[in-house]
XYZ file of C-alpha atoms in Angstrom:
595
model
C 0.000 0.000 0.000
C 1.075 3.241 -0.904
C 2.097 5.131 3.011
C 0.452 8.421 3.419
C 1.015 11.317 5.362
C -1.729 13.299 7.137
C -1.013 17.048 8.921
C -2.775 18.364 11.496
C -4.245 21.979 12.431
C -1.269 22.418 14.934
C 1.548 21.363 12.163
C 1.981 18.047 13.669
C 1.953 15.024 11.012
C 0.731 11.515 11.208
C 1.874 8.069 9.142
C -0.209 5.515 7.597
C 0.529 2.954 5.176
C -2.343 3.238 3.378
C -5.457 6.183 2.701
C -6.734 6.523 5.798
C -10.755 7.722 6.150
C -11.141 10.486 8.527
C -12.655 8.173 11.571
C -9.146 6.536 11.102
C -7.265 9.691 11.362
C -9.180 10.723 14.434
C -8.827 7.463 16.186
C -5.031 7.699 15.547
C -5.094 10.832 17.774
C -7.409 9.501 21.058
C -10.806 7.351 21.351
C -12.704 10.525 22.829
C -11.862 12.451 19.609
C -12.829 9.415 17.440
C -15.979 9.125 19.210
C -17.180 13.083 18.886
C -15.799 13.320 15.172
C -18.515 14.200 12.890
C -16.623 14.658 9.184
C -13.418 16.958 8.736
C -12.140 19.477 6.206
C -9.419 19.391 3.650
C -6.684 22.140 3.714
C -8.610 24.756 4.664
C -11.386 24.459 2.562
C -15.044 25.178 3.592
C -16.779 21.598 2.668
C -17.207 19.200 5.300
C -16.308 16.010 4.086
C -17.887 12.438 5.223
C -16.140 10.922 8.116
C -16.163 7.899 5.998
C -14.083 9.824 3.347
C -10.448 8.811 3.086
C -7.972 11.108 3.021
C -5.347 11.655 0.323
C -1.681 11.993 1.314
C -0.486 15.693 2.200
C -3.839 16.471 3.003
C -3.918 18.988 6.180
C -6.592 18.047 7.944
C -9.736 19.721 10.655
C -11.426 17.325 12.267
C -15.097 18.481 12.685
C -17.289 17.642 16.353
C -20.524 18.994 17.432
C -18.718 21.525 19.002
C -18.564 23.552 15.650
C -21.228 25.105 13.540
C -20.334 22.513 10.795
C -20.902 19.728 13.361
C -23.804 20.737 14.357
C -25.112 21.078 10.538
C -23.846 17.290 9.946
C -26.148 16.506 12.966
C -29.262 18.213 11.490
C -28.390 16.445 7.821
C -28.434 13.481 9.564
C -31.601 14.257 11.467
C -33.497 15.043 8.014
C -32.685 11.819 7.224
C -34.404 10.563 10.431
C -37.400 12.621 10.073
C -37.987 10.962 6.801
C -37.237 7.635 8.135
C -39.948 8.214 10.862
C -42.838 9.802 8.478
C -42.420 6.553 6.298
C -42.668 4.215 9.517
C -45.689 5.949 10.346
C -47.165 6.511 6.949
C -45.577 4.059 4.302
C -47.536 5.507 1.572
C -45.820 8.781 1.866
C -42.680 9.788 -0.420
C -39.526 11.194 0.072
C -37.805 14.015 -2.194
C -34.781 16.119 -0.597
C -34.205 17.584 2.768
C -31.298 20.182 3.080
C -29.841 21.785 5.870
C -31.110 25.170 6.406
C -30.496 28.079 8.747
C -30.967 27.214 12.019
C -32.285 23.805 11.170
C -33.777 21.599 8.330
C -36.624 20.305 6.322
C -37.710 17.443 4.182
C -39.886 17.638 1.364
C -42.885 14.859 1.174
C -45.142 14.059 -1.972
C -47.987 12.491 0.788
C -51.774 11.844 0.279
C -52.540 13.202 3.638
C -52.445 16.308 4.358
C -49.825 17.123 7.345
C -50.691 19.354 10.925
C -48.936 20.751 13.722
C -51.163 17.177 15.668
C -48.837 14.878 13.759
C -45.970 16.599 15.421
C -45.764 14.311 18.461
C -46.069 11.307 16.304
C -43.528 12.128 13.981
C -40.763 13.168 17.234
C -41.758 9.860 18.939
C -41.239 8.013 15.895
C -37.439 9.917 15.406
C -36.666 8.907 19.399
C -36.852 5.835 18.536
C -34.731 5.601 15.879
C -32.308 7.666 17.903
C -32.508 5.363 21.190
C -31.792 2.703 19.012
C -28.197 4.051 18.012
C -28.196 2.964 14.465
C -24.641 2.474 12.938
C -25.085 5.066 9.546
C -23.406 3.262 6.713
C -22.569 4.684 3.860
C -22.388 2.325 0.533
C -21.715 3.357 -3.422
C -23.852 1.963 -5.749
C -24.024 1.321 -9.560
C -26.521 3.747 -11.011
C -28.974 1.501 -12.808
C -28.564 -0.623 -9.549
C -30.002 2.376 -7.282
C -32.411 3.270 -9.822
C -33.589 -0.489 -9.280
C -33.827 0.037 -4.927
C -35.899 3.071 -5.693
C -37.825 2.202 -8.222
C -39.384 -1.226 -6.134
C -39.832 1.171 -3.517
C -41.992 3.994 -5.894
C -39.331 6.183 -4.955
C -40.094 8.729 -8.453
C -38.247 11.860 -7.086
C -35.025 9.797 -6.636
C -34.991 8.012 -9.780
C -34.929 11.636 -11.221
C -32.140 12.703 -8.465
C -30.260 9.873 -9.618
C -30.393 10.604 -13.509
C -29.507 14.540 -12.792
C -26.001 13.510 -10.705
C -24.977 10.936 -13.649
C -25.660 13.788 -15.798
C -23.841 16.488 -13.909
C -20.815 14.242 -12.892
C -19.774 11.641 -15.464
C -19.401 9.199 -12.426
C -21.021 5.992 -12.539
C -22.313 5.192 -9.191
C -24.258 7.086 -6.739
C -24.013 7.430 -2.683
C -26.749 5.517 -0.383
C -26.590 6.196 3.500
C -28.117 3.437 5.541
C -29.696 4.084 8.955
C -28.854 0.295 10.260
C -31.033 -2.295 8.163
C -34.344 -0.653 8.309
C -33.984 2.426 5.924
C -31.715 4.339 3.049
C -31.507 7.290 1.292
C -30.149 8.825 -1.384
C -27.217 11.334 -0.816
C -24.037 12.395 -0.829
C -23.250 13.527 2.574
C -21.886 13.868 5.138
C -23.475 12.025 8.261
C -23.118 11.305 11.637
C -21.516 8.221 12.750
C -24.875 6.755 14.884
C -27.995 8.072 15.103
C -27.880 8.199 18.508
C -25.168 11.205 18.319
C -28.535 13.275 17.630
C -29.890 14.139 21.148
C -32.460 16.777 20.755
C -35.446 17.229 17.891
C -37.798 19.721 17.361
C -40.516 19.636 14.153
C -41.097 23.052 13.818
C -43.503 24.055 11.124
C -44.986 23.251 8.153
C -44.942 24.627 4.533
C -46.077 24.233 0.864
C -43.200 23.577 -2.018
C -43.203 22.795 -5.254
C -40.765 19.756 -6.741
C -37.937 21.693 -7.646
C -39.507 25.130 -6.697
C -41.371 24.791 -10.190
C -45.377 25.957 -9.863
C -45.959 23.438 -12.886
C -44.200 20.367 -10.849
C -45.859 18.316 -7.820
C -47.171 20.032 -4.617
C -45.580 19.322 -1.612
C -45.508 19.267 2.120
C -42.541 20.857 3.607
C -41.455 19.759 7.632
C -39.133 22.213 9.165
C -37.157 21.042 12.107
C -34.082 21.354 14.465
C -31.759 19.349 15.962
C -28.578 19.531 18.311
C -26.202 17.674 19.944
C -27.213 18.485 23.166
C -30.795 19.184 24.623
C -29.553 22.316 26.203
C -28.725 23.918 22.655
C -32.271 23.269 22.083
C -33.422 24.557 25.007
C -31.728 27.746 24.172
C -32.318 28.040 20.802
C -36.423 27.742 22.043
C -36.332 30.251 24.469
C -34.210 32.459 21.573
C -37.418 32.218 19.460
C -39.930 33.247 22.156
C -37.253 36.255 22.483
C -37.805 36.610 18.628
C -41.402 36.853 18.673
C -41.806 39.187 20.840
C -39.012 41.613 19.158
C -41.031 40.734 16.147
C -40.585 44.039 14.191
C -43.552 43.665 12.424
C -45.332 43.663 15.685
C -43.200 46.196 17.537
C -43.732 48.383 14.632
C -47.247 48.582 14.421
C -46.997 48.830 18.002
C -44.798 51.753 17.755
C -46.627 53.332 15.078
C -43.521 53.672 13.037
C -44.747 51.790 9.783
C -47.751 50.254 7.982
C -47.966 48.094 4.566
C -51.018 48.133 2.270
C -52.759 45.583 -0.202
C -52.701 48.185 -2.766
C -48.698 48.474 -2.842
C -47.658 44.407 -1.861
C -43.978 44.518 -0.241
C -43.723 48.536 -0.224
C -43.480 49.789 3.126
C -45.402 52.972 4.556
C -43.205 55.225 6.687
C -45.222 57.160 9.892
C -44.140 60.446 11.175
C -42.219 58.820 13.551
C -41.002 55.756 11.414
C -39.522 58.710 9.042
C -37.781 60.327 11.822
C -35.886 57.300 12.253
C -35.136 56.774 8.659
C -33.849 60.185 8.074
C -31.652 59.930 11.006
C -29.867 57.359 9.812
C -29.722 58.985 6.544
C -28.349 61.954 8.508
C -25.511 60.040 10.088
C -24.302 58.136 6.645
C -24.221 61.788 5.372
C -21.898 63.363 8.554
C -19.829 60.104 7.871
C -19.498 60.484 4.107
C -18.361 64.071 4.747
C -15.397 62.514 7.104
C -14.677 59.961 4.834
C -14.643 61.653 1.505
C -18.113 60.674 -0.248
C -19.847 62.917 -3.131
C -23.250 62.080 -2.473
C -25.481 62.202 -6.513
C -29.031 61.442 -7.171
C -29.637 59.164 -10.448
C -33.006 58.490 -12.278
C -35.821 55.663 -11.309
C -36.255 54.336 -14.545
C -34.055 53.538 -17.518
C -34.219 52.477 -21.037
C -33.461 48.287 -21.173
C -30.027 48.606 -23.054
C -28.575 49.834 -20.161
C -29.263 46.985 -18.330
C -28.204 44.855 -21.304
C -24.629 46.787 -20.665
C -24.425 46.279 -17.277
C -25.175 42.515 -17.570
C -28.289 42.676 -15.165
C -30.427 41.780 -18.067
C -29.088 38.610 -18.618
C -27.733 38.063 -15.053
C -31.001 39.646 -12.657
C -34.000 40.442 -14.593
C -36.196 37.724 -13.136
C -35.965 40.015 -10.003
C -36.349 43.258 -12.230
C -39.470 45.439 -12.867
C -39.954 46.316 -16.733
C -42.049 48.808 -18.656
C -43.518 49.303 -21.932
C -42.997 52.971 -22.728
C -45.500 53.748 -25.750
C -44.131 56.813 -27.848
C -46.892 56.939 -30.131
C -48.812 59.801 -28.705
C -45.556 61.153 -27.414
C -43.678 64.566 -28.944
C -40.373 62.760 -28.213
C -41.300 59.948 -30.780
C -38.248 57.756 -31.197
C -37.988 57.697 -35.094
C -39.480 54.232 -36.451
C -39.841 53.343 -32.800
C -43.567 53.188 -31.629
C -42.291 50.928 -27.995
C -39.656 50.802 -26.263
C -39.301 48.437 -23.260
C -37.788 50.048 -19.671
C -36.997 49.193 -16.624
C -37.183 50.494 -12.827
C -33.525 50.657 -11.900
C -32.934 47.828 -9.043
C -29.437 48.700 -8.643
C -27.446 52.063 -8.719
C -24.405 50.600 -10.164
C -25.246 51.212 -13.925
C -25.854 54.613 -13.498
C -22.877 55.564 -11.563
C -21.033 54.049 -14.323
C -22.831 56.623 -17.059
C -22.056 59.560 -14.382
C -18.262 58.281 -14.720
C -18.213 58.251 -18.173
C -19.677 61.509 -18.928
C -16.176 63.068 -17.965
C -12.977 62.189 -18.431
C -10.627 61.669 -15.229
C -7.265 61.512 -14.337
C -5.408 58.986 -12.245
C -4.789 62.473 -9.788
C -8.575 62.285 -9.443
C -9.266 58.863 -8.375
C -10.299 57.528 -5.882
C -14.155 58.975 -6.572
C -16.676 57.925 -4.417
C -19.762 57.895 -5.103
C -23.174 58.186 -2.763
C -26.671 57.708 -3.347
C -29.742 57.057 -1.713
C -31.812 56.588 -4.509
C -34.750 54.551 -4.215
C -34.548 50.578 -5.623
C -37.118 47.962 -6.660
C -36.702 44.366 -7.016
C -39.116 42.113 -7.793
C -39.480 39.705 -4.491
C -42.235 36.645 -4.603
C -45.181 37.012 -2.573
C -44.100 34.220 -0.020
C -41.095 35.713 0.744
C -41.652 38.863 1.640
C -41.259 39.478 5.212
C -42.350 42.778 7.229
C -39.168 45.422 6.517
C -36.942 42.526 5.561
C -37.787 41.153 2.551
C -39.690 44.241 0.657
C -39.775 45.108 -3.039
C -38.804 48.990 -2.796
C -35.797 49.680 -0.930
C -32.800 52.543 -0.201
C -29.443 51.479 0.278
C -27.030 53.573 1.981
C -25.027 52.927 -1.758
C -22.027 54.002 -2.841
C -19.629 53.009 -5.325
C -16.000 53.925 -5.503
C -14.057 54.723 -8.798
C -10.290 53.656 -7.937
C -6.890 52.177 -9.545
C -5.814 48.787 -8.890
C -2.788 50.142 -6.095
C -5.526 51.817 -4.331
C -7.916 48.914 -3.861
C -6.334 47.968 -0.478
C -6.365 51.200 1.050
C -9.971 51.534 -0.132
C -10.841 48.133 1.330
C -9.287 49.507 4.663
C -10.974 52.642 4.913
C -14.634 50.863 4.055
C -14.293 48.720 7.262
C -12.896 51.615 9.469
C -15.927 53.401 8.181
C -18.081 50.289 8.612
C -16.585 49.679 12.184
C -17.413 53.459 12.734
C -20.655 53.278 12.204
C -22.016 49.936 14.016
C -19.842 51.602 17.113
C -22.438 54.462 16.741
C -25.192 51.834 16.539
C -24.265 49.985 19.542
C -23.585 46.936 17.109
C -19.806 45.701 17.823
C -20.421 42.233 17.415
C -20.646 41.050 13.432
C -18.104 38.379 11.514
C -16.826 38.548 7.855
C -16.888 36.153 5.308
C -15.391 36.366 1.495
C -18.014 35.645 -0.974
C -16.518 33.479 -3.820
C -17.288 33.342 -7.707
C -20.764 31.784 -8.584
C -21.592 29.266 -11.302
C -23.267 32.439 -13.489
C -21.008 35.184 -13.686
C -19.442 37.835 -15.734
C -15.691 37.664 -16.512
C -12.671 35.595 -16.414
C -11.513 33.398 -13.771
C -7.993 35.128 -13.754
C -10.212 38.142 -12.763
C -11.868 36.870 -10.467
C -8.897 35.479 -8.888
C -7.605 38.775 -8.539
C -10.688 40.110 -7.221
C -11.056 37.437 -4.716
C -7.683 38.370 -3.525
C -7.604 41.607 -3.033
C -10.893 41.620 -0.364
C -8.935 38.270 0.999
C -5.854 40.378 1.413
C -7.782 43.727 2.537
C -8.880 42.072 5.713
C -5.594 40.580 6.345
C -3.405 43.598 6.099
C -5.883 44.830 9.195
C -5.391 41.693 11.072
C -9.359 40.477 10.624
C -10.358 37.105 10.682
C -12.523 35.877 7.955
C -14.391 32.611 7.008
C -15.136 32.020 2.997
C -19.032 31.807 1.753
C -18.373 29.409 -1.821
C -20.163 30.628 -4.370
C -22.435 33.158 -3.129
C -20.705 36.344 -4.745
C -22.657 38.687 -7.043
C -22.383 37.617 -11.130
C -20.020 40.510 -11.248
C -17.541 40.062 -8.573
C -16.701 38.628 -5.364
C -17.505 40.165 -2.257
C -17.231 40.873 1.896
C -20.672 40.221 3.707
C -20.514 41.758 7.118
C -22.835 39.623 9.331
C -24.143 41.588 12.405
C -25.136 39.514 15.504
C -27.648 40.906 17.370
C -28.783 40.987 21.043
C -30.336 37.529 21.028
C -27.504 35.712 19.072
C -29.117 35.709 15.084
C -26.902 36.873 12.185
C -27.622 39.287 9.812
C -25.959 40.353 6.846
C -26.090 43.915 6.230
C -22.917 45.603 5.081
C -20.575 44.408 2.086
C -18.028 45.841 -0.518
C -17.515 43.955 -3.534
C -14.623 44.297 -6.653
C -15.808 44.654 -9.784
C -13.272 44.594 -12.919
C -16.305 43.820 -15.045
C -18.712 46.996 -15.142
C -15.852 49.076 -16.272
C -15.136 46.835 -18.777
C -18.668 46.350 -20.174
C -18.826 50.402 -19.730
C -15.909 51.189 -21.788
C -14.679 53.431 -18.420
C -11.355 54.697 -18.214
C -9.084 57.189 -17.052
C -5.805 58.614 -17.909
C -2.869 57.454 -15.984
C 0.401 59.118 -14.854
C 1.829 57.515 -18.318
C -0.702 59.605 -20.437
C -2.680 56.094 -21.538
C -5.771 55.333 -20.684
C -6.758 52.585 -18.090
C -9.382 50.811 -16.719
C -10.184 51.733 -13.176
C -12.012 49.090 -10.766
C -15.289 49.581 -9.196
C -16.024 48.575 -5.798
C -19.387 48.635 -4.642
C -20.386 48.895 -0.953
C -23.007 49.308 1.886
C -22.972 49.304 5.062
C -26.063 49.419 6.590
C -27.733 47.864 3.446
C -31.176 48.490 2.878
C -32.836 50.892 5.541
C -35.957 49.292 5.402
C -34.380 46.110 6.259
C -31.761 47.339 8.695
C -34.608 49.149 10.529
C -36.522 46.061 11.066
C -33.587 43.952 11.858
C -32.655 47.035 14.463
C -35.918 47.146 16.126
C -35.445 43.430 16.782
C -31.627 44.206 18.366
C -32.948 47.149 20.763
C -36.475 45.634 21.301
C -37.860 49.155 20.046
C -35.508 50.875 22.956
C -33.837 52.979 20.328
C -31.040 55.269 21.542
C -31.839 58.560 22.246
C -30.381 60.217 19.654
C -32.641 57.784 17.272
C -35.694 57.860 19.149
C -38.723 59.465 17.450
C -39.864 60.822 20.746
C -36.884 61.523 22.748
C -38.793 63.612 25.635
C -42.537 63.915 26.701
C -43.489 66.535 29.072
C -46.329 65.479 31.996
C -48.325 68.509 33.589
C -49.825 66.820 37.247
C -52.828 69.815 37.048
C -53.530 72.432 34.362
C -51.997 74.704 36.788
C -48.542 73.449 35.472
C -49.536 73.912 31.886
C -48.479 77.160 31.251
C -44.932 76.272 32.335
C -45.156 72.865 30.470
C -45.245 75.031 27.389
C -42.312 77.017 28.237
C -40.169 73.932 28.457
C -41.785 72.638 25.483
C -40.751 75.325 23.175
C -37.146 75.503 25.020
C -36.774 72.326 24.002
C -37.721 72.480 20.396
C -35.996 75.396 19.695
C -32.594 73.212 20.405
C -34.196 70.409 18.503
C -34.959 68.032 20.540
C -37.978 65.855 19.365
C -40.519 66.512 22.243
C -44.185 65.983 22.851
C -46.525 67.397 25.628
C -48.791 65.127 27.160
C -51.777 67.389 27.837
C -54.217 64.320 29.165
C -56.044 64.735 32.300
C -56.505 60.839 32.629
């Protein structure tokens, strides 16, 4: 056998004569290790691979326990598989499709002829502790594909016959992955999974939902089970009490409450700002402006709506425009007839980046010039389905505190440094010091070349490190431009939220012709960075009322003093403080109730 050598996070290296699997490389280092591992990573990379997996030599090597967010998300993969395991035991007729890890837990879809309720609940979590208590060795086996289409097509398995003909497809290979909960059920998958079932040790069904096979409307209807699970009941425990926290910081709730917003039928997913909601809106406003000022921002203000071949230009077209809200602009009983055009298609502008890019271009600029950074609160609109929109969070028209910075390639790492000491800045303001930072790599559908990308990636990679920041990486989940920083705020009851980011973009210029004139009298391409740091106001307002409860800081509180007369014989002087108080702005009301 061919020896091979495995490294570990503290530099230390271990010898095997053959490829070990990662159970073997834990149980080379102590049985209590061997016993909590749960799947490891390769060299640094963000997958978690099977603990079954063996390794290939050089490999450095993280073991993965329950003691890690990754642990505990190989614990809730394993627990969909449960879930399903029990709904079948209790209802053989149903059948299974996927069920994915999500945030903060997991679901399983079900094509069933009964129609699921909250009473099954019980059932179902009975049914999954004893499956658990029986602490059933999970095997993992490869099989020929025509050979699992066989297992699952005795079984009237349809969705995974279809699974199984989409991975051949996709990967060339010619078997598929089964997991095996003991000898009483399998699924199809590829990973990874717990060593026992009885590592699981607390399970919660949730809710229940409506999906569509594949999220198509024309496919099969669906029931949807959300759960959670942990490795310890405790984590549950907490996690429960976290959500009775959450609903009653409920912004939705807290806002109508509050009287700071309202939504209406007539304008789906558009929020409608109070008096007092506004005052709140345009203080925040007010404070990105003071820090713009500090920081060296021009703040512009761009057009709603835009002819289509600018978004054709700037790639969102082909990249966005199933979340994009078009026009038909009829010129025929127009005085600014197009010649030989009667219609010409538009579009409501649902990002500001294409129109800083025509405010750059309209001049010409000098490398002396750059950086220019540009501001704008100009209102957005994306097109967001109906079941997804969520209070302030999710909402079809938007402002972003937006800005987008015009800069040569030696000046991207300075840039990237002053965007997080503004960024750092400003949550300090907010009370909100605790947030993390991930890199958001390419995606499958994107503009440009992987040699650009790689740059791009690299410079936000190297931005962080030059100030010392740790970092994790998010694969695949950078815009079809460029890659990207997501700040991820974590408020007062433990949730993340990501609000800020700053993203480098080689590809706008490009596709915009920009350029300016360097210190060699040529003309160059200058990079774009895009950035945000509070995001969307509507959604950081919600996602703040949640974080303070609706105990806003002074400074940001609609009403920041009310005055209380005890008789009417204190009224006249109730006025006097009234108007003192005004007149050096403070936002003050006079309760003048006798009850």
């Amino acid at each position: 056998m061919k020896p091979t050598t495995i490294t570990l996070p503290d530099g230390k290296s271990i010898g095997f004569d053959h490829s070990p699997s990662v159970l073997e490389v834990a149980q080379s280092i102590g049985a209590g290790l061997a016993k909590a591992t749960l799947g490891a990573k390769f060299n640094g990379e963000p997958t978690v691979r099977d603990l079954r997996e063996h390794v290939p030599d050089g490999t450095k090597i993280e073991i993965v326990t329950a003691k890690t967010a990754d642990g505990v998300n190989v614990i809730r993969h394993s627990a969909a598989h449960i879930m399903a395991q029990a709904v079948q035991s209790l209802w053989p007729d149903v059948k299974v499709t996927i069920g994915p890890v999500v945030d903060n837990g997991f679901y399983y879809d079900f094509d069933s002829p009964r129609t699921f309720s909250t009473d099954d609940f019980e059932k179902i979590e009975k049914a999954m502790g004893k499956i658990i208590a029986a602490d059933l060795e999970i095997r993992r086996e490869e099989v020929e594909w025509q050979k699992a289409k066989d297992l699952f097509s005795k079984l009237g398995e349809k969705f995974k016959l279809e699974l199984i003909d989409d991975i051949i497809a996709k990967s060339g290979e010619k078997t598929v992955g089964i997991y095996h909960n003991g000898d009483q059920w399998f699924d199809l998958c590829r990973g990874p999974h717990v060593q026992r079932t009885g590592q699981i040790k607390a399970v919660k069904l949730m809710s229940i939902a409506g999906a569509y096979w594949r999220g198509d409307e024309k496919r099969e209807q669906l029931q949807r089970l959300y759960a959670t699970a942990f490795a310890d009941k405790k984590d549950l425990d907490l996690y429960l009490s976290r959500l009775e926290e959450a609903k009653k910081r409920d912004h939705r709730k807290l806002g109508k409450d509050l009287g700071l917003f309202m939504f209406h039928p007539y304008a789906p997913g558009s929020p409608f700002f109070t008096g007092k909601g506004s005052t709140i809106y345009n203080e925040l406003v007010t404070l990105m402006r003071d820090l713009y000022r500090e920081f060296g921002y021009q703040e512009v203000i761009t057009p709603q709506i835009f002819d289509i071949e600018l978004f054709k230009t700037s790639g969102h077209y082909q990249n966005y425009r199933e979340n994009m809200y078009f026009a038909q602009i009829d010129h025929t009983a127009q005085k600014d007839k197009v010649e030989g055009v009667d219609v010409r298609q538009a579009s409501m502008k649902p990002m500001n980046c294409p129109s800083h890019c025509l405010m750059f271009a309209a001049d010409k600029h000098s490398y002396r010039e750059l950086p220019l950074r540009i501001a704008d609160f100009g209102r957005l609109h994306r097109f967001e389905r109906s079941g997804v929109m969520h209070g302030l969070t999710r909402v079809r028209t938007f402002c972003q505190d937006d800005a987008h910075i015009f800069c040569r390639r030696d000046q991207m790492q300075e840039e990237i440094v002053s965007f997080m000491k503004l960024t750092t800045k400003t949550y300090e303001l907010l009370g909100m010091k605790d947030f993390k930072l991930l890199v958001a790599t390419r995606p499958e559908s994107r503009m440009g070349s992987d040699e650009i990308w790689e740059q791009s990636e690299k410079a936000l990679m190297h931005g962080l490190e030059s100030l010392g920041l740790p970092y994790g990486i998010s694969p695949g989940e950078g815009a079809f431009y460029g890659p990207k920083i997501e700040i991820h705020f974590v408020d007062a009851i433990g949730r993340s939220w990501q609000l800020g980011t700053i993203q480098v973009d080689f590809n706008l210029p490009e596709a915009f012709g920009l350029e300016y004139i360097g210190e060699d009298n040529h003309p160059h391409r200058p990079v774009m960075l895009h950035r945000a740091i509070l995001g969307s106001l509507e959604r950081f307002i919600g996602i703040y009322i949640e974080h303070t409860g609706g105990k806003f800081p002074t400074w940001l509180c609609p009403q920041q003093v009310v005055i209380l007369n005890v008789t009417d014989k204190q009224t006249a002087y109730a006025e006097e403080c009234l108007n003192a108080l005004k007149a050096i702005g403070v936002r003050v009301d006079f309760d003048r109730r006798n009850v």
